[in-house]
């Protein structure tokens, strides 16, 4: 298989993200695991996905659910054994599903032996970023992405260590070649076992200006924007390609906060490939549940900007949901099956590799969290604590926490109406199941041709046609505040997609041909788009 044939295969695939802790509990301890994923491979096959990306399965104290790694070459016992992982890779391969592992390579857990050695002033001190404080306070004004300072001073140490995320996630010093070799070795360890590639966690921040200067605006949200794309990022990624990826039939997907299309295009340029695709943050960062009304025109503009910026040269992915966000049908829709289907249509009809987050194919929704005890997310807990420290009442702090918590996406997968939604046979599960599992679940949708699941399957199958994978993209009504209308054109064929982004009927825009749709999700009137209607017509 040539490099370009391999690339075409990745471009055609639909990626399905599994959050192992919440997918299926195979051993009855209330926590999802690898045996659970093996058990559900036929479900993935039935859906038609070609790649399953697993959030981290490596050893970890699980303060950030695996994004705090304590051993890159060991399986977290919570999820199973190395033998389970190997069986998963084998079984997936038999079904033509490639397993992509998630590697948090910007930082390790502070419980990683590397950090423990650094803490003890050992040989690995320089594997992390240590700096003197300024007048007893942090060495610079960077704010952690999760809130609070991004520096902590261990008891008895005269220096602070850097952590862009939680204080339990210490940033690795990629300037040190030993760090890079150790990460490369870990990647090769898994690739030798037959995994299909990696999703590289926050990879755009691995390179930092060694002087770690203050940023102009230290508010937490834009920190990525200030520091992403550091001076040696390209060098580090080229080296990783040379040392690791170029020796395997694998894919490198970069989670890329803080870069715009022009900078991202460089990372996926086929003439000098560093990564195979980019997973940008412009859509991820949009959360109307937290930030107020949904600016639909700005939202649409993001698709055009990234398509123009990267387009056919290099490759985009389209990610509007993942384990860090509320559910799409609650974020952009009204939780109805129609809005879930419309949003799936949006994801699956772009010129980009579509990513489906587990449960989106059923239209799973945000959860009705009632108390702080229902919440596990370390970011959410920090948000609550900081809100209280700022003087917010318990009620206000809790409301802000519920709006932002990543746990909405992490409630157990809803397999059926049975105990614990068929996720686990345990008495209690690590997060409570969403009470709507009694009606919203995979089993109920299995034989229902009008279900979100059936619709998702049809959309995935649609991508067998190269028009949907490779066809040029054009926004036909960029200023329309209600409807997203775009054309996809390929070798003389043309399709038009019209998505009603509102829960009320809208007149058919003139640029949408008055033709019968191929995959209607709602409505039957040619001249009116029903609430949340997704209309695809072949011209
Ligand atoms: C990424 C992950 C997120 C994690 C963070 C730190 O954004 O998606 O879950 O908390 O990186 O590793």
PDB file of C-alpha atoms and ligand atoms in Angstrom, residues 17 19 53 55 64 66-68 102 104 106-107 146 165-166 169 199 201-202 224 255 257 279 281 322-324 377-379 406 410, ligand 1:
ATOM      1  CA  UNK A  17     -14.319   7.893  20.200  1.00  0.00           C
ATOM      2  CA  UNK A  19     -14.292   6.780  26.699  1.00  0.00           C
ATOM      3  CA  UNK A  53     -10.074   6.019  19.323  1.00  0.00           C
ATOM      4  CA  UNK A  55      -9.265   7.751  25.579  1.00  0.00           C
ATOM      5  CA  UNK A  64      -7.922  13.414  35.128  1.00  0.00           C
ATOM      6  CA  UNK A  66      -5.997   8.783  32.322  1.00  0.00           C
ATOM      7  CA  UNK A  67      -4.779  12.123  30.953  1.00  0.00           C
ATOM      8  CA  UNK A  68      -2.461  11.885  33.962  1.00  0.00           C
ATOM      9  CA  UNK A 102      -4.730   8.464  23.159  1.00  0.00           C
ATOM     10  CA  UNK A 104      -1.086  12.565  26.915  1.00  0.00           C
ATOM     11  CA  UNK A 106       2.671  17.048  27.178  1.00  0.00           C
ATOM     12  CA  UNK A 107       2.614  16.037  30.830  1.00  0.00           C
ATOM     13  CA  UNK A 146      -8.364  24.209  34.599  1.00  0.00           C
ATOM     14  CA  UNK A 165      -3.535  21.520  33.618  1.00  0.00           C
ATOM     15  CA  UNK A 166      -4.154  20.125  37.102  1.00  0.00           C
ATOM     16  CA  UNK A 169      -0.201  16.788  35.703  1.00  0.00           C
ATOM     17  CA  UNK A 199      -4.355  10.786  19.142  1.00  0.00           C
ATOM     18  CA  UNK A 201      -3.208  15.077  23.447  1.00  0.00           C
ATOM     19  CA  UNK A 202      -2.713  18.893  23.349  1.00  0.00           C
ATOM     20  CA  UNK A 224      -3.367  28.045  24.531  1.00  0.00           C
ATOM     21  CA  UNK A 255      -5.284  17.581  19.202  1.00  0.00           C
ATOM     22  CA  UNK A 257      -5.679  23.840  20.614  1.00  0.00           C
ATOM     23  CA  UNK A 279      -8.270  18.261  15.608  1.00  0.00           C
ATOM     24  CA  UNK A 281     -10.522  23.812  18.927  1.00  0.00           C
ATOM     25  CA  UNK A 322     -15.848  14.624  22.753  1.00  0.00           C
ATOM     26  CA  UNK A 323     -15.263  13.659  26.372  1.00  0.00           C
ATOM     27  CA  UNK A 324     -14.534  17.286  27.301  1.00  0.00           C
ATOM     28  CA  UNK A 377     -14.489  15.901  36.723  1.00  0.00           C
ATOM     29  CA  UNK A 378     -11.355  17.520  38.201  1.00  0.00           C
ATOM     30  CA  UNK A 379     -11.857  20.644  36.067  1.00  0.00           C
ATOM     31  CA  UNK A 406     -17.233  17.382  31.214  1.00  0.00           C
ATOM     32  CA  UNK A 410     -18.973  10.782  30.610  1.00  0.00           C
TER      33      UNK A 410
HETATM   34  C1  LIG B   1      -7.047  17.278  26.502  1.00  0.00           C
HETATM   35  C2  LIG B   1      -8.000  16.168  26.898  1.00  0.00           C
HETATM   36  C3  LIG B   1      -8.591  16.467  28.256  1.00  0.00           C
HETATM   37  C4  LIG B   1      -7.479  16.560  29.262  1.00  0.00           C
HETATM   38  C5  LIG B   1      -6.422  17.570  28.825  1.00  0.00           C
HETATM   39  C6  LIG B   1      -5.171  17.409  29.631  1.00  0.00           C
HETATM   40  O1  LIG B   1      -7.669  18.467  26.256  1.00  0.00           O
HETATM   41  O2  LIG B   1      -8.966  16.011  25.910  1.00  0.00           O
HETATM   42  O3  LIG B   1      -9.531  15.512  28.661  1.00  0.00           O
HETATM   43  O4  LIG B   1      -7.993  16.932  30.508  1.00  0.00           O
HETATM   44  O5  LIG B   1      -6.046  17.402  27.479  1.00  0.00           O
HETATM   45  O6  LIG B   1      -4.526  16.220  29.305  1.00  0.00           O
END
